[in-house]
């Protein structure tokens, strides 16, 4: 099942899936509500899900699908190469995270990988995740910025204290 708000992405993904040996696209929907309905009615094995779409967004849809249909393997399809978002998607139970900028063979590789029970990340997403440290647990992005600012301030204070000053 393909869920994406962009008609060309839906149609393209559906055509690519139907051309892959061993796969068949059972439907394509344009928003979160229709995605939840289609999952209940059609029981897909794999859900190719856009992160940002109307209705419940992709992450909210993933939470509900995982709770109601735990057998469904969710692969996020996104234009955002964002390490934090990929981590969150995987934490929500996603089996994959694929950039919309994929090469044609990558979608097949991603679907075959998750169909066998493993996880798949697009190479650029995996690279971003490796190069972007995970923030401390429980902190908001703003709290992390403040913490970094305090650390920089402490470094600067330490530098000043290490110098000898002579006053007259």
Tab-separated table of C-alpha atoms in Angstrom:
chain	number	residue	atom	x	y	z
A	1	UNK	CA	0.000	0.000	0.000
A	2	UNK	CA	1.336	3.469	-0.913
A	3	UNK	CA	0.322	6.557	1.085
A	4	UNK	CA	1.578	9.910	-0.207
A	5	UNK	CA	-0.152	13.252	-0.789
A	6	UNK	CA	1.654	13.871	-4.081
A	7	UNK	CA	-0.169	12.265	-7.010
A	8	UNK	CA	3.005	11.759	-9.086
A	9	UNK	CA	4.824	10.076	-6.203
A	10	UNK	CA	1.843	7.779	-5.573
A	11	UNK	CA	1.486	6.860	-9.229
A	12	UNK	CA	5.225	6.412	-9.697
A	13	UNK	CA	5.656	4.255	-6.590
A	14	UNK	CA	2.645	2.153	-7.557
A	15	UNK	CA	4.023	1.587	-11.074
A	16	UNK	CA	7.487	0.718	-9.751
A	17	UNK	CA	6.089	-1.743	-7.206
A	18	UNK	CA	3.837	-3.427	-9.758
A	19	UNK	CA	6.871	-3.894	-12.041
A	20	UNK	CA	8.877	-5.648	-9.294
A	21	UNK	CA	8.837	-9.435	-9.276
A	22	UNK	CA	7.153	-10.725	-6.124
A	23	UNK	CA	5.404	-7.454	-5.260
A	24	UNK	CA	1.983	-6.026	-6.049
A	25	UNK	CA	0.636	-2.627	-5.026
A	26	UNK	CA	-2.826	-3.158	-3.540
A	27	UNK	CA	-3.673	0.531	-3.427
A	28	UNK	CA	-2.537	4.129	-3.235
A	29	UNK	CA	-4.051	6.766	-0.934
A	30	UNK	CA	-3.440	10.472	-0.454
A	31	UNK	CA	-3.849	11.134	3.262
A	32	UNK	CA	-3.507	9.659	6.720
A	33	UNK	CA	-7.191	8.924	7.292
A	34	UNK	CA	-7.545	7.007	4.022
A	35	UNK	CA	-4.317	5.178	4.813
A	36	UNK	CA	-5.708	3.929	8.129
A	37	UNK	CA	-8.932	2.844	6.411
A	38	UNK	CA	-7.033	1.061	3.633
A	39	UNK	CA	-4.821	-0.769	6.136
A	40	UNK	CA	-7.930	-2.022	7.948
A	41	UNK	CA	-9.659	-3.093	4.728
A	42	UNK	CA	-6.773	-4.467	2.659
A	43	UNK	CA	-4.258	-5.747	5.258
A	44	UNK	CA	-1.042	-4.858	3.402
A	45	UNK	CA	2.229	-6.612	4.188
A	46	UNK	CA	4.207	-3.411	3.597
A	47	UNK	CA	3.083	0.202	3.872
A	48	UNK	CA	5.117	2.778	1.920
A	49	UNK	CA	4.255	5.909	3.910
A	50	UNK	CA	5.044	9.581	3.402
A	51	UNK	CA	6.139	11.390	6.568
A	52	UNK	CA	4.361	14.666	5.785
A	53	UNK	CA	0.789	14.399	4.530
A	54	UNK	CA	-2.675	15.684	5.438
A	55	UNK	CA	-4.809	14.130	8.131
A	56	UNK	CA	-2.806	12.317	10.685
A	57	UNK	CA	0.789	12.734	9.469
A	58	UNK	CA	2.982	9.754	8.690
A	59	UNK	CA	4.361	9.358	12.214
A	60	UNK	CA	0.866	9.451	13.704
A	61	UNK	CA	-0.356	6.953	11.104
A	62	UNK	CA	2.604	4.683	11.900
A	63	UNK	CA	1.714	4.678	15.604
A	64	UNK	CA	-1.861	3.678	14.860
A	65	UNK	CA	-0.938	1.078	12.246
A	66	UNK	CA	1.608	-0.522	14.596
A	67	UNK	CA	-1.021	-0.701	17.360
A	68	UNK	CA	-3.829	-2.064	15.169
A	69	UNK	CA	-1.886	-4.101	12.589
A	70	UNK	CA	1.479	-5.125	14.088
A	71	UNK	CA	2.279	-7.396	11.130
A	72	UNK	CA	2.465	-4.438	8.692
A	73	UNK	CA	6.044	-3.457	7.849
A	74	UNK	CA	6.224	0.350	7.513
A	75	UNK	CA	8.701	1.999	5.148
A	76	UNK	CA	8.779	5.779	5.312
A	77	UNK	CA	9.216	7.530	1.988
A	78	UNK	CA	10.384	11.097	2.494
A	79	UNK	CA	12.034	14.072	0.873
A	80	UNK	CA	13.628	14.993	4.232
A	81	UNK	CA	17.051	13.510	4.901
A	82	UNK	CA	16.853	14.181	8.614
A	83	UNK	CA	18.691	11.930	11.083
A	84	UNK	CA	16.478	12.886	14.034
A	85	UNK	CA	13.313	12.226	12.046
A	86	UNK	CA	14.692	8.881	10.849
A	87	UNK	CA	15.493	7.902	14.450
A	88	UNK	CA	11.988	8.881	15.512
A	89	UNK	CA	10.438	6.899	12.647
A	90	UNK	CA	12.443	3.815	13.596
A	91	UNK	CA	11.486	4.313	17.236
A	92	UNK	CA	7.834	4.324	16.116
A	93	UNK	CA	8.415	0.870	14.666
A	94	UNK	CA	9.265	1.657	11.057
A	95	UNK	CA	11.128	-1.026	9.170
A	96	UNK	CA	12.621	1.418	6.691
A	97	UNK	CA	13.300	5.014	5.819
A	98	UNK	CA	13.819	5.800	2.119
A	99	UNK	CA	14.606	9.130	0.531
A	100	UNK	CA	12.388	10.149	-2.393
A	101	UNK	CA	15.629	10.849	-4.239
A	102	UNK	CA	16.301	7.104	-4.496
A	103	UNK	CA	17.665	5.404	-7.566
A	104	UNK	CA	15.203	2.958	-9.093
A	105	UNK	CA	16.881	-0.171	-7.746
A	106	UNK	CA	16.865	1.192	-4.193
A	107	UNK	CA	13.102	0.961	-3.737
A	108	UNK	CA	13.214	-2.728	-4.669
A	109	UNK	CA	16.134	-3.312	-2.317
A	110	UNK	CA	14.300	-1.525	0.509
A	111	UNK	CA	11.102	-3.530	-0.016
A	112	UNK	CA	12.924	-6.866	-0.302
A	113	UNK	CA	14.925	-6.052	2.842
A	114	UNK	CA	11.916	-5.217	4.994
A	115	UNK	CA	9.933	-8.136	3.557
A	116	UNK	CA	12.565	-10.439	5.089
A	117	UNK	CA	12.169	-8.829	8.505
A	118	UNK	CA	15.201	-6.545	8.430
A	119	UNK	CA	15.429	-2.749	8.509
A	120	UNK	CA	16.493	-0.540	5.615
A	121	UNK	CA	17.813	3.036	5.571
A	122	UNK	CA	18.703	4.972	2.436
A	123	UNK	CA	22.478	5.480	2.314
A	124	UNK	CA	22.223	9.275	2.689
A	125	UNK	CA	19.907	8.870	5.689
A	126	UNK	CA	22.269	6.351	7.296
A	127	UNK	CA	25.212	8.706	6.690
A	128	UNK	CA	23.299	11.630	8.241
A	129	UNK	CA	22.445	9.472	11.264
A	130	UNK	CA	26.088	8.495	11.756
A	131	UNK	CA	27.317	12.084	11.365
A	132	UNK	CA	24.646	13.636	13.601
A	133	UNK	CA	24.961	12.737	17.262
A	134	UNK	CA	21.756	11.855	19.052
A	135	UNK	CA	20.678	14.510	21.573
A	136	UNK	CA	20.523	13.534	25.233
A	137	UNK	CA	17.318	11.674	26.090
A	138	UNK	CA	14.381	13.778	27.148
A	139	UNK	CA	15.689	17.142	25.966
A	140	UNK	CA	13.869	19.292	23.432
A	141	UNK	CA	15.846	20.739	20.507
A	142	UNK	CA	15.777	24.152	22.229
A	143	UNK	CA	17.107	22.672	25.474
A	144	UNK	CA	19.955	21.076	23.486
A	145	UNK	CA	20.785	24.504	21.961
A	146	UNK	CA	20.882	26.070	25.442
A	147	UNK	CA	23.082	23.235	26.728
A	148	UNK	CA	25.517	23.739	23.817
A	149	UNK	CA	25.588	27.484	24.564
A	150	UNK	CA	26.403	26.835	28.215
A	151	UNK	CA	29.165	24.440	27.206
A	152	UNK	CA	30.676	27.046	24.853
A	153	UNK	CA	30.432	29.667	27.596
A	154	UNK	CA	32.180	27.344	30.073
A	155	UNK	CA	34.968	26.687	27.544
A	156	UNK	CA	35.462	30.431	27.072
A	157	UNK	CA	35.505	31.059	30.856
A	158	UNK	CA	38.087	28.300	31.332
A	159	UNK	CA	40.305	29.865	28.672
A	160	UNK	CA	40.144	33.257	30.383
A	161	UNK	CA	40.941	31.776	33.793
A	162	UNK	CA	43.995	29.971	32.455
A	163	UNK	CA	45.703	33.263	31.484
A	164	UNK	CA	47.674	35.341	33.990
A	165	UNK	CA	46.588	38.911	34.327
A	166	UNK	CA	48.666	41.722	35.762
A	167	UNK	CA	46.866	44.778	36.967
A	168	UNK	CA	48.440	48.133	37.739
